[in-house]
Amino acid sequence: MSQSNPLVEKQYSEWVYPEPILDITEWKAKGNQQVCDPSVHHAMLWPERAPNPKLSILVAGCGTSQSAILAYNNPTATVLGIDLSPTSLQYTNALKEKHNLKNLELQKLDLHDVGVLGKKFDLIYSTGVLHHLPDPQKGLQSISKVLADDGVMCLMLYGKYLRAGVYWIQEALARMGIQQNKEGIAFTRALIGSLPPWHAVQAYIQSAATDLVYDGGLVDTFLHNQDRAYSVPEVLELIKNCGLSFQGWSDNLLYYPDGLIPEDHPTYHQLAPMPDEQQWAVVELLIQNLGTHGFLVRKNSADDSAYRIDYNKPSFLKTIPSRRFASMVNDEDGAIEFRRSWHNLKLGGLERSLYLAVNGKETIEEIIGKEAKKPIDMLQAQHFFKRMGRLGHLTYSWIAS
C-alpha cells in the first residue's frame, strides 16, 4: 500500500509538473543541463574512482523528463524512472520513444516500495520529491536501502527562508477555500499580482517567474496539498537521522561566504575559522535566495575523506582539479571572467594561468610546481584553488579524468 499522500498523486496526474520537454536535443541546445549528470559531473559524484560507463541509475519521482534526459546523456548506463503520476510517465515515455532510449525503463511505483525491485543502484536521483511526502525521513530511508555501498544519491529539498512567503500565501488560499482548478489558478494569479512590493513572497516570485507562468508550476507552488522546506541545519539533521553521510552541495557557490562577502570584510574574517557546517548555515541566513537545496549523500563509512574534499587538509594538494561544466564564460584582454547567478569574478595574472593549466589530469601540487616562481606565489596558488572550490568553479578528484 502506498505511504504517499493520495492527494499529491492526484495533483501530479491532473497538473503535471515540471513542464514537459518535447525534445531533449532542442532542450540541451538552449543551454539546459541536468544537475549532477554523471556524463559531465563524474568527478563531483565520485572523486575517488574512474568513470563507470555502465552505471545503474534510479530516478525516484522522475516527473516528466528527468530519467529520459539521464538516459539520453548516458547511453551505456541503465536508467529506471519511477513515479506515481501516470501523466508524468506518459510524457517521459514519449521522450523514450522519440529518442529511442533503449536503456530507459519506466514504472508506476511508490518510492517507499523500491525494495520490490530487488536490485541496488550506483546513482539515485530524488529531486523535488521527498519534501512532498508525509514523512520525508521514511522516504529517504526507503530509497537508501537500494543504494549500492559506494553509490551516491543526488537529492533536492525546498529551502526554508526564501519560501517563507510561499507558505503564507498557501495558508491564505486554503483559508479562502481556493481549489486546484482553473478558477483557483486564475484567482491565485490575480492574488499574487495584487500583492504589495514589500510582501515576503515577492523575492520567491522573482526567482521562479518563468516556472510560475506554467499552470502546473503555479499549482505546485501555491496550491500544493503537502510540502515542507528545510534550513541547512535541518538538511544535515535529516541525513544524519537516516544513518547517511553528507558528501557535498551541488553548487558550493550558494553556501560558502566566498561568493557573497569580500575577503577583507570583518564578516568573512569571523566566518572563515568556523566549521563548514556553520559557515553554510550563516550564509543561508545572509543570502536569502535559496529556494532549494541540492546535495549529494552517501552511505555512512568509517572514512569519508575519499569523497568529501577538505580544502584545509594538506591532502587537498594531491587532488586533481577539473573545470566545472560550462563554467568559463569569457577570456579576453588577459582576464577570465565568470558570471554565474549573482556572482562575478575576474581572474588575471597568476590566477588566470593556474586556471588555464587545469586539465583534469594533473594534481594541484603539479600545477603549482609548473606555474609558481616565488614563495609568495605558492601561498597565493594554494589559496586560489581552495577559493575556486568554495566558489564552485572547480571540482576535485583523486583520479584523472
Coordinates of C-alpha atoms in Angstrom, one line a residue:
M1 CA 0.0 0.0 0.0
S2 CA 1.3 3.5 -0.9
Q3 CA 2.7 5.5 2.0
S4 CA 2.4 8.7 -0.1
N5 CA -0.4 11.2 0.1
P6 CA -3.1 10.2 -2.5
L7 CA -3.9 13.9 -3.0
V8 CA -0.4 14.5 -4.1
E9 CA -0.6 11.6 -6.6
K10 CA -3.9 13.1 -7.9
Q11 CA -2.3 16.6 -8.2
Y12 CA 0.6 15.5 -10.4
S13 CA -1.7 13.4 -12.6
E14 CA -4.0 16.4 -13.2
W15 CA -1.5 19.3 -13.0
V16 CA 1.7 17.7 -14.4
Y17 CA 4.9 19.1 -13.3
P18 CA 7.6 20.1 -14.3
E19 CA 6.5 21.5 -17.6
P20 CA 7.1 18.7 -20.2
I21 CA 10.0 18.7 -22.6
L22 CA 9.1 17.6 -26.1
D23 CA 12.7 17.2 -27.5
I24 CA 15.8 16.7 -25.4
T25 CA 18.2 17.7 -28.2
E26 CA 16.4 21.1 -28.5
W27 CA 16.3 21.4 -24.7
K28 CA 20.1 21.0 -24.5
A29 CA 20.7 23.3 -27.4
K30 CA 19.2 26.1 -25.2
G31 CA 21.9 25.6 -22.6
N32 CA 19.9 23.5 -20.2
Q33 CA 21.6 20.7 -18.3
Q34 CA 20.7 18.1 -15.7
V35 CA 22.2 18.7 -12.2
C36 CA 24.9 16.3 -11.3
D37 CA 24.7 14.4 -14.6
P38 CA 27.4 11.8 -14.5
S39 CA 28.3 12.4 -18.1
V40 CA 29.7 15.8 -17.2
H41 CA 29.9 15.8 -13.4
H42 CA 31.5 12.4 -12.6
A43 CA 34.3 14.0 -10.5
M44 CA 31.7 15.7 -8.3
L45 CA 29.9 12.4 -7.8
W46 CA 32.8 10.0 -7.4
P47 CA 36.1 11.9 -6.8
E48 CA 37.7 8.6 -5.6
R49 CA 37.1 6.5 -8.7
A50 CA 37.3 6.4 -12.5
P51 CA 34.1 6.8 -14.6
N52 CA 31.9 3.7 -14.8
P53 CA 30.1 3.8 -18.2
K54 CA 27.7 1.1 -17.1
L55 CA 26.1 2.8 -14.2
S56 CA 22.7 1.7 -12.8
I57 CA 20.6 4.8 -12.2
L58 CA 17.3 5.1 -10.3
V59 CA 15.2 8.3 -10.6
A60 CA 12.8 8.2 -7.7
G61 CA 10.0 10.5 -8.7
C62 CA 11.1 11.0 -12.3
G63 CA 8.5 13.6 -13.3
T64 CA 8.0 14.4 -17.0
S65 CA 11.6 14.2 -18.3
Q66 CA 14.5 13.7 -15.7
S67 CA 15.0 10.0 -16.3
A68 CA 14.8 10.4 -20.1
I69 CA 17.5 13.2 -20.0
L70 CA 19.8 11.0 -18.0
A71 CA 19.3 8.0 -20.3
Y72 CA 19.9 10.3 -23.3
N73 CA 23.1 11.7 -21.9
N74 CA 24.4 8.4 -20.5
P75 CA 23.6 5.9 -23.3
T76 CA 25.7 3.0 -21.8
A77 CA 24.0 3.4 -18.3
T78 CA 20.7 1.7 -17.4
V79 CA 18.1 4.1 -16.1
L80 CA 14.9 3.3 -14.2
G81 CA 12.4 6.1 -13.7
I82 CA 9.6 5.6 -11.2
D83 CA 6.7 7.9 -10.4
L84 CA 3.1 7.9 -9.0
S85 CA 1.8 10.1 -11.8
P86 CA 0.6 8.2 -14.9
T87 CA 0.6 11.5 -16.8
S88 CA 4.2 12.2 -16.0
L89 CA 5.2 8.7 -17.1
Q90 CA 3.4 9.2 -20.3
Y91 CA 5.4 12.3 -21.1
T92 CA 8.6 10.5 -20.2
N93 CA 7.7 7.6 -22.4
A94 CA 7.1 9.9 -25.3
L95 CA 10.7 11.1 -24.9
K96 CA 11.8 7.5 -24.7
E97 CA 10.2 6.7 -28.0
K98 CA 11.2 9.9 -29.7
H99 CA 14.9 9.4 -28.9
N100 CA 14.9 5.6 -29.0
L101 CA 16.1 5.3 -25.4
K102 CA 16.5 1.6 -25.1
N103 CA 18.4 2.0 -21.8
L104 CA 15.4 3.6 -20.1
E105 CA 12.7 1.6 -18.1
L106 CA 9.7 3.2 -16.6
Q107 CA 7.4 2.0 -13.8
K108 CA 4.5 3.4 -11.8
L109 CA 5.8 2.8 -8.3
D110 CA 5.8 4.4 -4.9
L111 CA 9.3 5.2 -3.9
H112 CA 8.6 3.6 -0.5
D113 CA 8.3 0.3 -2.3
V114 CA 11.6 0.3 -4.2
G115 CA 12.7 -2.8 -2.3
V116 CA 10.5 -4.9 -4.6
L117 CA 12.8 -4.1 -7.4
G118 CA 15.4 -6.5 -5.9
K119 CA 18.5 -4.6 -7.0
K120 CA 21.0 -1.9 -6.0
F121 CA 21.7 1.3 -7.8
D122 CA 25.0 3.2 -8.3
L123 CA 23.2 6.6 -8.5
I124 CA 19.8 7.6 -7.2
Y125 CA 18.1 10.8 -8.0
S126 CA 15.3 12.2 -6.0
T127 CA 14.9 15.9 -6.6
G128 CA 11.8 17.8 -5.6
V129 CA 10.1 14.7 -4.2
L130 CA 11.0 13.9 -0.6
H131 CA 9.6 17.2 0.7
H132 CA 6.1 16.3 -0.6
L133 CA 5.9 13.1 1.4
P134 CA 4.0 12.7 4.7
D135 CA 7.3 11.6 6.3
P136 CA 10.4 12.7 4.3
Q137 CA 12.7 10.8 6.6
K138 CA 10.9 7.5 5.9
G139 CA 11.0 8.2 2.2
L140 CA 14.8 8.8 2.3
Q141 CA 15.4 5.7 4.3
S142 CA 13.4 3.7 1.8
I143 CA 15.5 4.7 -1.2
S144 CA 18.7 4.5 0.7
K145 CA 18.1 0.7 1.1
V146 CA 18.6 0.2 -2.6
L147 CA 21.8 2.3 -2.8
A148 CA 25.0 0.4 -3.7
D149 CA 27.7 0.5 -1.0
D150 CA 29.7 3.0 -3.0
G151 CA 26.7 4.6 -4.6
V152 CA 25.7 8.3 -4.5
M153 CA 22.3 9.9 -4.0
C154 CA 21.6 13.3 -5.7
L155 CA 18.8 15.0 -3.7
M156 CA 16.9 18.3 -3.7
L157 CA 14.8 19.7 -0.9
Y158 CA 13.0 23.0 -0.7
G159 CA 14.9 25.8 1.1
K160 CA 13.2 27.3 4.2
Y161 CA 13.8 31.0 4.1
L162 CA 13.1 32.1 0.5
R163 CA 9.9 30.1 0.6
A164 CA 8.6 31.7 3.8
G165 CA 6.2 33.9 1.9
V166 CA 5.0 31.0 -0.2
Y167 CA 3.6 29.3 2.9
W168 CA 1.8 32.4 4.0
I169 CA 0.1 32.6 0.6
Q170 CA -0.7 28.9 0.7
E171 CA -2.4 29.4 4.1
A172 CA -4.3 32.4 2.9
L173 CA -5.6 30.5 -0.2
A174 CA -6.5 27.5 1.9
R175 CA -8.5 29.7 4.4
M176 CA -10.4 31.1 1.4
G177 CA -11.2 27.6 0.1
I178 CA -9.3 28.1 -3.2
Q179 CA -9.0 24.7 -5.1
Q180 CA -6.8 23.1 -7.7
N181 CA -8.9 24.0 -10.7
K182 CA -8.9 26.6 -13.5
E183 CA -10.9 29.0 -11.4
G184 CA -8.4 28.5 -8.5
I185 CA -5.4 29.1 -10.7
A186 CA -7.0 32.3 -12.1
F187 CA -7.7 33.5 -8.6
T188 CA -4.2 32.8 -7.4
R189 CA -2.7 34.7 -10.4
A190 CA -4.8 37.7 -9.6
L191 CA -4.0 37.5 -5.9
I192 CA -0.2 37.3 -6.3
G193 CA -0.4 40.0 -9.0
S194 CA -2.0 42.4 -6.5
L195 CA 0.4 41.8 -3.6
P196 CA 2.4 44.9 -2.3
P197 CA 6.0 45.0 -3.4
W198 CA 7.2 44.5 0.2
H199 CA 5.4 41.2 0.6
A200 CA 7.8 38.4 1.6
V201 CA 6.8 36.2 -1.3
Q202 CA 8.0 38.7 -3.9
A203 CA 11.6 37.5 -3.8
Y204 CA 10.5 34.0 -4.5
I205 CA 8.1 35.0 -7.3
Q206 CA 11.0 36.9 -9.0
S207 CA 13.3 33.8 -8.7
A208 CA 10.7 31.5 -10.1
A209 CA 9.0 33.8 -12.6
T210 CA 9.4 31.5 -15.6
D211 CA 8.1 28.5 -13.7
L212 CA 5.0 30.3 -12.4
V213 CA 3.8 31.1 -16.0
Y214 CA 3.1 27.4 -16.3
D215 CA -0.2 26.4 -14.6
G216 CA 1.4 23.2 -13.2
G217 CA 4.2 25.4 -11.7
L218 CA 1.7 27.7 -10.1
V219 CA -0.3 24.8 -8.6
D220 CA 3.0 23.2 -7.4
T221 CA 4.0 26.3 -5.6
F222 CA 0.8 27.9 -4.1
L223 CA -1.9 25.2 -4.2
H224 CA 0.0 22.2 -3.2
N225 CA -1.6 19.7 -0.8
Q226 CA 1.6 18.9 1.1
D227 CA 5.2 20.2 1.3
R228 CA 7.7 21.4 3.8
A229 CA 11.0 23.3 3.5
Y230 CA 14.4 22.9 5.2
S231 CA 17.2 25.0 6.5
V232 CA 20.8 23.9 6.1
P233 CA 21.0 22.5 9.7
E234 CA 17.7 20.7 9.0
V235 CA 19.0 19.1 5.8
L236 CA 22.1 17.9 7.7
E237 CA 19.9 16.6 10.5
L238 CA 17.7 14.6 8.1
I239 CA 20.7 13.0 6.6
K240 CA 22.1 12.1 10.0
N241 CA 18.8 10.7 11.2
C242 CA 18.7 8.4 8.2
G243 CA 22.1 7.0 9.0
L244 CA 23.7 8.6 5.9
S245 CA 26.7 10.7 5.2
F246 CA 26.7 14.2 3.6
Q247 CA 29.1 14.4 0.7
G248 CA 28.7 17.9 -0.6
W249 CA 26.5 20.6 -2.2
S250 CA 25.6 20.5 -5.9
D251 CA 26.9 24.1 -6.1
N252 CA 29.3 25.4 -3.4
L253 CA 28.8 29.0 -4.6
L254 CA 25.5 29.1 -2.7
Y255 CA 26.9 28.0 0.6
Y256 CA 30.4 29.4 1.2
P257 CA 30.9 33.1 2.0
D258 CA 33.5 33.5 -0.8
G259 CA 30.9 34.4 -3.4
L260 CA 29.0 36.8 -1.2
I261 CA 31.4 38.6 1.2
P262 CA 34.7 40.3 0.3
E263 CA 37.7 38.6 1.9
D264 CA 38.7 41.8 3.7
H265 CA 35.3 42.2 5.3
P266 CA 35.0 41.6 9.1
T267 CA 32.1 39.1 8.5
Y268 CA 34.4 37.0 6.3
H269 CA 37.1 37.0 9.0
Q270 CA 34.5 35.9 11.5
L271 CA 33.2 33.1 9.4
A272 CA 36.5 31.8 7.9
P273 CA 37.7 29.9 11.0
M274 CA 34.3 28.3 11.7
P275 CA 33.5 24.7 10.6
D276 CA 32.0 24.4 7.2
E277 CA 28.5 23.4 8.6
Q278 CA 28.4 26.7 10.5
Q279 CA 29.5 28.7 7.5
W280 CA 26.8 27.2 5.4
A281 CA 24.1 27.9 7.9
V282 CA 25.2 31.6 8.3
V283 CA 25.5 32.2 4.5
E284 CA 22.0 30.8 4.0
L285 CA 20.6 33.3 6.5
L286 CA 22.5 36.1 4.9
I287 CA 21.9 35.3 1.3
Q288 CA 18.1 34.8 1.5
N289 CA 17.8 33.4 -2.0
L290 CA 17.9 29.6 -1.6
G291 CA 14.6 28.3 -2.7
T292 CA 16.1 24.8 -2.9
H293 CA 19.0 22.8 -1.5
G294 CA 20.8 20.4 -3.9
F295 CA 23.2 18.0 -2.3
L296 CA 24.9 14.6 -2.5
V297 CA 24.6 11.8 0.1
R298 CA 26.4 8.5 0.7
K299 CA 26.0 5.6 2.9
N300 CA 27.9 6.0 6.2
S301 CA 31.5 4.9 6.2
A302 CA 34.3 4.9 8.7
D303 CA 36.3 7.3 6.4
D304 CA 34.7 9.9 4.2
S305 CA 38.0 11.5 3.2
A306 CA 38.0 9.9 -0.2
Y307 CA 34.8 11.5 -1.4
R308 CA 34.4 14.6 0.8
I309 CA 37.0 17.1 -0.2
D310 CA 38.5 19.0 2.7
Y311 CA 40.2 22.2 1.4
N312 CA 42.0 22.7 4.7
K313 CA 44.0 19.4 4.8
P314 CA 47.4 19.0 3.2
S315 CA 45.9 16.1 1.2
F316 CA 43.9 18.7 -0.8
L317 CA 47.0 19.5 -2.8
K318 CA 47.1 15.9 -4.0
T319 CA 43.7 16.2 -5.7
I320 CA 43.1 16.8 -9.4
P321 CA 41.1 19.9 -10.3
S322 CA 38.6 19.9 -13.2
R323 CA 36.7 22.8 -14.5
R324 CA 33.0 22.8 -13.7
F325 CA 31.0 22.0 -16.8
A326 CA 30.2 25.2 -18.8
S327 CA 31.8 27.4 -16.1
M328 CA 34.2 29.6 -18.1
V329 CA 32.3 32.5 -19.5
N330 CA 34.8 34.7 -21.2
D331 CA 38.6 35.0 -21.7
E332 CA 39.6 38.3 -23.2
D333 CA 42.2 41.0 -22.6
G334 CA 44.3 38.8 -20.4
A335 CA 41.5 38.1 -17.9
I336 CA 38.9 35.3 -17.4
E337 CA 35.5 36.5 -16.4
F338 CA 32.9 34.3 -14.6
R339 CA 29.3 35.2 -14.3
R340 CA 27.0 32.8 -12.5
S341 CA 23.9 33.7 -10.5
W342 CA 24.7 36.9 -8.7
H343 CA 28.4 36.2 -8.7
N344 CA 31.0 37.9 -10.9
L345 CA 34.7 37.1 -10.8
K346 CA 37.7 38.1 -12.9
L347 CA 41.0 36.2 -13.0
G348 CA 44.2 37.7 -14.2
G349 CA 47.9 37.1 -13.8
L350 CA 48.9 34.0 -11.9
E351 CA 45.3 33.1 -11.1
R352 CA 44.4 33.1 -14.8
S353 CA 47.5 30.9 -15.6
L354 CA 46.6 28.5 -12.9
Y355 CA 43.0 28.1 -14.1
L356 CA 44.1 27.6 -17.7
A357 CA 46.6 24.9 -16.5
V358 CA 43.7 22.8 -15.1
N359 CA 43.3 19.8 -17.4
G360 CA 41.7 17.1 -15.3
K361 CA 44.9 15.1 -15.3
E362 CA 47.4 16.9 -13.0
T363 CA 47.2 17.5 -9.3
I364 CA 47.2 20.9 -7.7
E365 CA 50.7 20.3 -6.5
E366 CA 51.9 19.5 -10.0
I367 CA 50.2 22.6 -11.5
I368 CA 51.6 24.9 -8.8
G369 CA 55.1 23.4 -9.4
K370 CA 54.9 24.4 -13.0
E371 CA 53.4 27.8 -12.5
A372 CA 54.7 29.2 -9.2
K373 CA 58.0 31.0 -9.3
K374 CA 58.2 32.7 -5.9
P375 CA 57.4 31.5 -2.3
I376 CA 54.5 34.1 -2.1
D377 CA 53.2 32.7 -5.4
M378 CA 52.9 29.2 -3.8
L379 CA 50.7 30.5 -0.9
Q380 CA 48.6 32.5 -3.4
A381 CA 48.2 29.5 -5.6
Q382 CA 47.1 27.3 -2.7
H383 CA 44.5 29.9 -1.6
F384 CA 43.3 30.2 -5.2
F385 CA 42.4 26.5 -5.6
K386 CA 40.7 26.5 -2.2
R387 CA 38.6 29.5 -3.2
M388 CA 37.7 28.2 -6.6
G389 CA 36.4 25.1 -5.0
R390 CA 34.3 27.1 -2.5
L391 CA 33.0 29.2 -5.4
G392 CA 32.0 26.0 -7.3
H393 CA 34.1 26.9 -10.4
L394 CA 36.4 23.8 -9.9
T395 CA 35.7 20.3 -8.7
Y396 CA 38.4 18.0 -7.3
S397 CA 39.1 14.3 -7.5
W398 CA 41.8 11.7 -6.8
I399 CA 41.6 10.1 -10.2
A400 CA 42.5 11.7 -13.5
S401 CA 39.6 12.2 -15.9

